[in-house]
PDB file of C-alpha atoms in Angstrom:
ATOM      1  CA  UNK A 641       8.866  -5.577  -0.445  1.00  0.00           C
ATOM      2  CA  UNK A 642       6.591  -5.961  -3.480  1.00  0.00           C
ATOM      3  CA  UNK A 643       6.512  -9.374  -5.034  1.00  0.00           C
ATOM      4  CA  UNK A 644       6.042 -10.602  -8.822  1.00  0.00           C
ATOM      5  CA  UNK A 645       6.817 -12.391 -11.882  1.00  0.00           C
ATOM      6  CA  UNK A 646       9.675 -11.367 -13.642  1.00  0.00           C
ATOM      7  CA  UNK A 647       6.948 -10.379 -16.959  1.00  0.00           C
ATOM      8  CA  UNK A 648       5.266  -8.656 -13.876  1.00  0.00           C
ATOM      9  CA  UNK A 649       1.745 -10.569 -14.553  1.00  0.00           C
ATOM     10  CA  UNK A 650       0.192  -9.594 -11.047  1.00  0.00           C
ATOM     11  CA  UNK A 651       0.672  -5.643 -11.832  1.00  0.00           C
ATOM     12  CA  UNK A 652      -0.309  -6.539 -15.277  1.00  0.00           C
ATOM     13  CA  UNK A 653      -3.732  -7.852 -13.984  1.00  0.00           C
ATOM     14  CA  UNK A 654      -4.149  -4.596 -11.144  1.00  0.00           C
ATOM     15  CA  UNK A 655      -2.794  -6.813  -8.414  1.00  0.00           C
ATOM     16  CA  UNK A 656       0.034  -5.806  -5.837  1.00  0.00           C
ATOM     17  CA  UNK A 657       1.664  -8.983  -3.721  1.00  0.00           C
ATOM     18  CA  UNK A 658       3.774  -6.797  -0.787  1.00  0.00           C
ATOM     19  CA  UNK A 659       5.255  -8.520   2.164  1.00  0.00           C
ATOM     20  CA  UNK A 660       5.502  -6.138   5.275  1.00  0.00           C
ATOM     21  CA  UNK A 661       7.049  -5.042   8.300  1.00  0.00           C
ATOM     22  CA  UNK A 662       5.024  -4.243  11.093  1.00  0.00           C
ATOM     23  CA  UNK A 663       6.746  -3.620  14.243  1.00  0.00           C
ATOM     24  CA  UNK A 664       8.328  -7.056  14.771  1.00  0.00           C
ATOM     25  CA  UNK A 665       5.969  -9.333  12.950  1.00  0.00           C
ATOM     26  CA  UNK A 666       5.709  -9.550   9.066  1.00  0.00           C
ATOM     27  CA  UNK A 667       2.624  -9.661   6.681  1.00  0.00           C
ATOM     28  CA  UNK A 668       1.526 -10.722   3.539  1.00  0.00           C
ATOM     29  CA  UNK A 669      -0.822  -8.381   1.633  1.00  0.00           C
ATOM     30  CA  UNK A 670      -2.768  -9.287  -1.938  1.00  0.00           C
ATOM     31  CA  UNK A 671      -4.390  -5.436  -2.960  1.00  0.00           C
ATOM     32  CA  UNK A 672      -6.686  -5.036  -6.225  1.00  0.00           C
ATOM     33  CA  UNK A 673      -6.765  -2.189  -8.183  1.00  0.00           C
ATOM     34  CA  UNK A 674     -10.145  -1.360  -6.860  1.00  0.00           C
ATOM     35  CA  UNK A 675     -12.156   1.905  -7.767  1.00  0.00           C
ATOM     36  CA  UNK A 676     -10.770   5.303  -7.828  1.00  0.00           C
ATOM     37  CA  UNK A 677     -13.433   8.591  -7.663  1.00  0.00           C
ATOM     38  CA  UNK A 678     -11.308  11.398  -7.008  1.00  0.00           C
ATOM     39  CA  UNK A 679      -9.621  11.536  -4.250  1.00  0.00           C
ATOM     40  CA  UNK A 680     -11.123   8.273  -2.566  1.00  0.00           C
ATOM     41  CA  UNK A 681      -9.491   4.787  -3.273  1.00  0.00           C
ATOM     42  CA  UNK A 682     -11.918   1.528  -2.563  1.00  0.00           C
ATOM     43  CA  UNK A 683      -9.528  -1.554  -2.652  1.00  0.00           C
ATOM     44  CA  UNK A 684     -10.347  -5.094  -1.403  1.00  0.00           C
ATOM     45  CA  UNK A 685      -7.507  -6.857   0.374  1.00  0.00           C
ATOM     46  CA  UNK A 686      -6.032  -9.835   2.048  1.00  0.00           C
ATOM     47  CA  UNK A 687      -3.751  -9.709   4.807  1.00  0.00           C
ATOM     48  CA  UNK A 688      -1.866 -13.144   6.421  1.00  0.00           C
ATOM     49  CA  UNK A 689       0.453 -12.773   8.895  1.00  0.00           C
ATOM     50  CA  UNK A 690       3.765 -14.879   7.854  1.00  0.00           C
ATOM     51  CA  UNK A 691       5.880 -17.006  10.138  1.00  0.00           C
ATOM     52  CA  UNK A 692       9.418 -15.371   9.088  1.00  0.00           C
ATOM     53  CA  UNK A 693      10.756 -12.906   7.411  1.00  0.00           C
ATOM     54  CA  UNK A 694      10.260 -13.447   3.391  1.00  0.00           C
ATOM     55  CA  UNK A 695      13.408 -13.752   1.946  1.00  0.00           C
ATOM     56  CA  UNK A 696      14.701 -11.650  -1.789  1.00  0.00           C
ATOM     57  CA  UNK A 697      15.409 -14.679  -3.273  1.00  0.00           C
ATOM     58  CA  UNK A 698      11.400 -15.423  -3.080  1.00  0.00           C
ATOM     59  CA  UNK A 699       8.094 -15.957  -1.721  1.00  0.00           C
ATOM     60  CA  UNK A 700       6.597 -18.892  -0.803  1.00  0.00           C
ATOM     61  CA  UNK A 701       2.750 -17.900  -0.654  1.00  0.00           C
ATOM     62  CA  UNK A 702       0.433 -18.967   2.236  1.00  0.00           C
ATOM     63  CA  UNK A 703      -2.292 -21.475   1.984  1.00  0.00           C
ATOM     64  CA  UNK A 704      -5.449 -18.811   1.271  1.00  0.00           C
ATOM     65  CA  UNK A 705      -3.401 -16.667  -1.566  1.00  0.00           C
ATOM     66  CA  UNK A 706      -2.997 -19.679  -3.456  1.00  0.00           C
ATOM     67  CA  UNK A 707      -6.772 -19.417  -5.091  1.00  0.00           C
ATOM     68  CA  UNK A 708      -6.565 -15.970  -5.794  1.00  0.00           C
ATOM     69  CA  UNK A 709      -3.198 -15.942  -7.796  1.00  0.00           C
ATOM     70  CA  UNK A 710      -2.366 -19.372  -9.338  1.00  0.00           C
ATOM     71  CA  UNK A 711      -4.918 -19.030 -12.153  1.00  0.00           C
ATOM     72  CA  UNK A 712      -1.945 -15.642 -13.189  1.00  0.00           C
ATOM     73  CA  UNK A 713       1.088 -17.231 -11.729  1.00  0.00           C
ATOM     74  CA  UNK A 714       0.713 -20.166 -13.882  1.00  0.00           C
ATOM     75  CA  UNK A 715       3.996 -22.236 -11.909  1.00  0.00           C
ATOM     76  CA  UNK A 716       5.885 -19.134 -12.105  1.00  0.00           C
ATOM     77  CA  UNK A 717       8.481 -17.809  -8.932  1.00  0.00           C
ATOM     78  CA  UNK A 718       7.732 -15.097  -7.516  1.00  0.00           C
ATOM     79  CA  UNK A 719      10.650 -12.654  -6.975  1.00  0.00           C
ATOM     80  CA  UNK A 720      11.151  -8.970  -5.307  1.00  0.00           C
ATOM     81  CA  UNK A 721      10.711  -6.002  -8.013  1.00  0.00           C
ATOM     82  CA  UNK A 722      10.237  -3.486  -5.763  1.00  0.00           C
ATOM     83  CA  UNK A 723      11.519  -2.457  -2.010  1.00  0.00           C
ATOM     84  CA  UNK A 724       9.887   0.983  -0.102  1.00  0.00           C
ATOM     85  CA  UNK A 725      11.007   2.394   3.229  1.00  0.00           C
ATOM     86  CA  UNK A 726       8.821   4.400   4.462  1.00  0.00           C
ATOM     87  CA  UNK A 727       9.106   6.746   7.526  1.00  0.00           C
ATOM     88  CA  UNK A 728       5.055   6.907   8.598  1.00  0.00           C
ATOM     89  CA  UNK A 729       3.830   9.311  10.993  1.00  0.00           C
ATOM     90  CA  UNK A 730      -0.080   8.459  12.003  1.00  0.00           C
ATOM     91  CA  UNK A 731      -2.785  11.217  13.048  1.00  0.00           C
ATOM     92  CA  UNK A 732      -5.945  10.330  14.246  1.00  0.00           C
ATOM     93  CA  UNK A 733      -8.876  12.504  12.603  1.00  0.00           C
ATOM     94  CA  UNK A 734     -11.694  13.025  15.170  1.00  0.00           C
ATOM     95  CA  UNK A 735     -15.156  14.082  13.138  1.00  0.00           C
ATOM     96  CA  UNK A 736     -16.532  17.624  14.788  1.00  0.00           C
ATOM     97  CA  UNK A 737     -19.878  16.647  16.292  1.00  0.00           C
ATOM     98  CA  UNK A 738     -21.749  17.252  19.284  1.00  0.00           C
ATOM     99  CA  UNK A 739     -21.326  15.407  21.234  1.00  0.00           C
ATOM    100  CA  UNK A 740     -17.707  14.957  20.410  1.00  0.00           C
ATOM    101  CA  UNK A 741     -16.486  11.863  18.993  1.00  0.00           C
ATOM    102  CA  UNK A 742     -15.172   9.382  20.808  1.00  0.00           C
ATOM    103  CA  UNK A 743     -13.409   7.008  18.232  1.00  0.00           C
ATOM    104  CA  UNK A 744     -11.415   8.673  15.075  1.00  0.00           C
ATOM    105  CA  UNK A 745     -13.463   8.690  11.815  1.00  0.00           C
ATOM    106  CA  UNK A 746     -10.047   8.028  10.138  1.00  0.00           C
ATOM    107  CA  UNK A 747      -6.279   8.384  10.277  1.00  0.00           C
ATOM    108  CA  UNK A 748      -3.766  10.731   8.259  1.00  0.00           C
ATOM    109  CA  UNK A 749      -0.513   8.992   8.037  1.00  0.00           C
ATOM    110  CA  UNK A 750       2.505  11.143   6.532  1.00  0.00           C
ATOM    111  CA  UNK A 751       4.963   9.408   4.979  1.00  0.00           C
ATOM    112  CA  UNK A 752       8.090   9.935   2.835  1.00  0.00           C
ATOM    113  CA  UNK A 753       8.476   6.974   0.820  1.00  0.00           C
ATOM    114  CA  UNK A 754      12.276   5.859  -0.293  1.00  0.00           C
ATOM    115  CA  UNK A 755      12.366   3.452  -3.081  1.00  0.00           C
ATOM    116  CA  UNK A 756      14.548   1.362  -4.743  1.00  0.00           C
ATOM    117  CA  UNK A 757      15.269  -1.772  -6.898  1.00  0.00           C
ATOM    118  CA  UNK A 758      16.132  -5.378  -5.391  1.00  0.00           C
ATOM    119  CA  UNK A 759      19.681  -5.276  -6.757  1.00  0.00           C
ATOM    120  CA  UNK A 760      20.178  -1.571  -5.539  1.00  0.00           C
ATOM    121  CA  UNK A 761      21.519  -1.199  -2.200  1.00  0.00           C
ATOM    122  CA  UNK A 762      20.258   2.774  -1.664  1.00  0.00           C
ATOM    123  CA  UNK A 763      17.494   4.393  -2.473  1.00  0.00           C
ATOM    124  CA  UNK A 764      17.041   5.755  -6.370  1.00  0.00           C
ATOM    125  CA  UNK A 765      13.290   7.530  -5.766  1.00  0.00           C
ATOM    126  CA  UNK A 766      11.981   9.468  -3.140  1.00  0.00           C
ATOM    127  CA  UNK A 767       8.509  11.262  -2.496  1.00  0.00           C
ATOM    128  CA  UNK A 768       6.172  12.206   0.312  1.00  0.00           C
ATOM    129  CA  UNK A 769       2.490  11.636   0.422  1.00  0.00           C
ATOM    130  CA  UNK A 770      -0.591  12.262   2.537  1.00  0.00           C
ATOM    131  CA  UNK A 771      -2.791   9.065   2.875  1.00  0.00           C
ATOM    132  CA  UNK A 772      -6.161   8.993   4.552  1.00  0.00           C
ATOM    133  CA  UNK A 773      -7.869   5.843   5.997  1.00  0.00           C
ATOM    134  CA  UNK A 774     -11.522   5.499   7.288  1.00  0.00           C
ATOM    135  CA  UNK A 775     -11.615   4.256  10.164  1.00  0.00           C
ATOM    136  CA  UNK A 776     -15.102   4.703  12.350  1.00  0.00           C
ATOM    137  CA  UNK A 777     -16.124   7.222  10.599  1.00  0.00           C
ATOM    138  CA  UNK A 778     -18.221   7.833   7.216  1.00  0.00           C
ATOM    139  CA  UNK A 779     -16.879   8.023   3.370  1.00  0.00           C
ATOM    140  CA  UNK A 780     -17.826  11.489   3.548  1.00  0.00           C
ATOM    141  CA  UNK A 781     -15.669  12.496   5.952  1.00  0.00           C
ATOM    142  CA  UNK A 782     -12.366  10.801   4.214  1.00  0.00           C
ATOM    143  CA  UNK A 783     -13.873  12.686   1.274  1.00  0.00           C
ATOM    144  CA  UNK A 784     -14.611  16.201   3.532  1.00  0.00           C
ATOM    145  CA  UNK A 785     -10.628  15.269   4.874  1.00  0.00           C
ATOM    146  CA  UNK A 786      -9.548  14.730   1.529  1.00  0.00           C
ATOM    147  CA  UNK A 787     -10.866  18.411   0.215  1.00  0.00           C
ATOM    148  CA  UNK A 788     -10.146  20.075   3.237  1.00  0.00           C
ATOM    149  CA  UNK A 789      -6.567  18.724   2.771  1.00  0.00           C
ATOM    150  CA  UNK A 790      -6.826  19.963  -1.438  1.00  0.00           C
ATOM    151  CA  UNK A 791      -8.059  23.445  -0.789  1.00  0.00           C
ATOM    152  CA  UNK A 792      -5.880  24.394   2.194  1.00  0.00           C
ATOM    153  CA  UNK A 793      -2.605  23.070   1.100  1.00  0.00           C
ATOM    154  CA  UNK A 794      -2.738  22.514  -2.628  1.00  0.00           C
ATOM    155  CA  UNK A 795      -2.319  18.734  -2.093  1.00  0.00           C
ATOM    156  CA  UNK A 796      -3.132  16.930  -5.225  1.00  0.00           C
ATOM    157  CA  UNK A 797      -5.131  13.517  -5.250  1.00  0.00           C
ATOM    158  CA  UNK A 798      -3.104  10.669  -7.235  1.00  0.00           C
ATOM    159  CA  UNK A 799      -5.113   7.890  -9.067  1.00  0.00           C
ATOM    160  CA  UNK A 800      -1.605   6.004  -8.216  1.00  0.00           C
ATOM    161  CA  UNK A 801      -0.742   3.725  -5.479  1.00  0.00           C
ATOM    162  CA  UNK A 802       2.383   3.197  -3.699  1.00  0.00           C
ATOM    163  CA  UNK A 803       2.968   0.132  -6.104  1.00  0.00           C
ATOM    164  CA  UNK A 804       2.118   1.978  -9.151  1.00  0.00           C
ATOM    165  CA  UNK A 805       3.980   4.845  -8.537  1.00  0.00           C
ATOM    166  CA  UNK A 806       7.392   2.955  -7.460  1.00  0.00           C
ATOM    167  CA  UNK A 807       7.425   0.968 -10.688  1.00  0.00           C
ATOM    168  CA  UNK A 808       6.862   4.240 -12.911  1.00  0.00           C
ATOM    169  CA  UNK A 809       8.992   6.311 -11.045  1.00  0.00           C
ATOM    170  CA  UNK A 810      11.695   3.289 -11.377  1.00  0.00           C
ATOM    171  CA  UNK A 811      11.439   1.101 -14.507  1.00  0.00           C
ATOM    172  CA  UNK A 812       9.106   3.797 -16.064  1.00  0.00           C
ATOM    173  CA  UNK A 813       5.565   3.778 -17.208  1.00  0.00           C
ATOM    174  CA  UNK A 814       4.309   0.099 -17.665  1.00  0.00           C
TER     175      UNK A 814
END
């Protein structure tokens, strides 16, 4: 669930507030819009862990996002504008080397991303994306990954991120 203002001022400023489901434990994740070269994101993030599940009716923010997001929030509530399901399947990517690697230099996750608006009950926008995460390895070989994965099976790189791409494929371009 991706949190905001209702004039959206955190995607306004290249900032995505998304609460999380991992397993059985929630997070809290503040993402920047970061630096884009091709094919290769560089984002800083923060990641809490919360205490409960956040409710749709809003977010109460934990003690460390406070400095990072007042200054925009300004006193205003933060609500849901944006809910994804996605169905992730995760491939580790071992580097070929000699000798062979023994932790993965990154990981492919597939997913097929459902989205909708708070107030929808089913999903109104689907898609399916390849997403590639160093791990132990170099940015070369997410990059080497990332044009292996262009030239063999026409995949396209997107400047987009999940966020991004939910709210234009939903509301339309912001």
């Amino acid at each position: 669930v991706y949190y905001d203002t209702e004039s959206l001022v955190l995607a306004r400023h290249g900032i995505a507030l998304r609460a999380r489901r991992r397993q059985r434990r929630w997070e809290l994740t503040l993402k920047w819009s970061g630096h884009v070269s091709g094919a290769v994101h560089a984002r800083p993030e923060l990641t809490e862990p919360l205490a409960r599940a956040p409710g749709l009716d809003g977010l109460t923010l934990p003690e460390g996002f406070h400095q990072h997001v007042d200054a925009y929030l300004a006193g205003r509530a933060l609500r849901p504008t944006l809910i994804t399901d996605i169905r992730r399947e995760l491939l580790d990517v071992v580097a070929a080397s000699e000798p062979p690697a023994r932790q993965p230099a990154a990981e492919l996750a597939l997913d097929r991303v459902h989205l909708r608006a708070p107030e929808e009950a089913d999903a109104s926008a689907s898609y399916c994306e390849v997403e590639i995460e160093q791990k132990e390895g170099e940015r070369q070989d997410v990059a080497g990954l990332a044009r292996l994965l262009q030239e063999r099976f026409h995949l396209a790189p997107s400047p987009d991120t999940k966020f991004s791409h939910g709210m234009a494929l939903l509301y339309g371009p912001q």
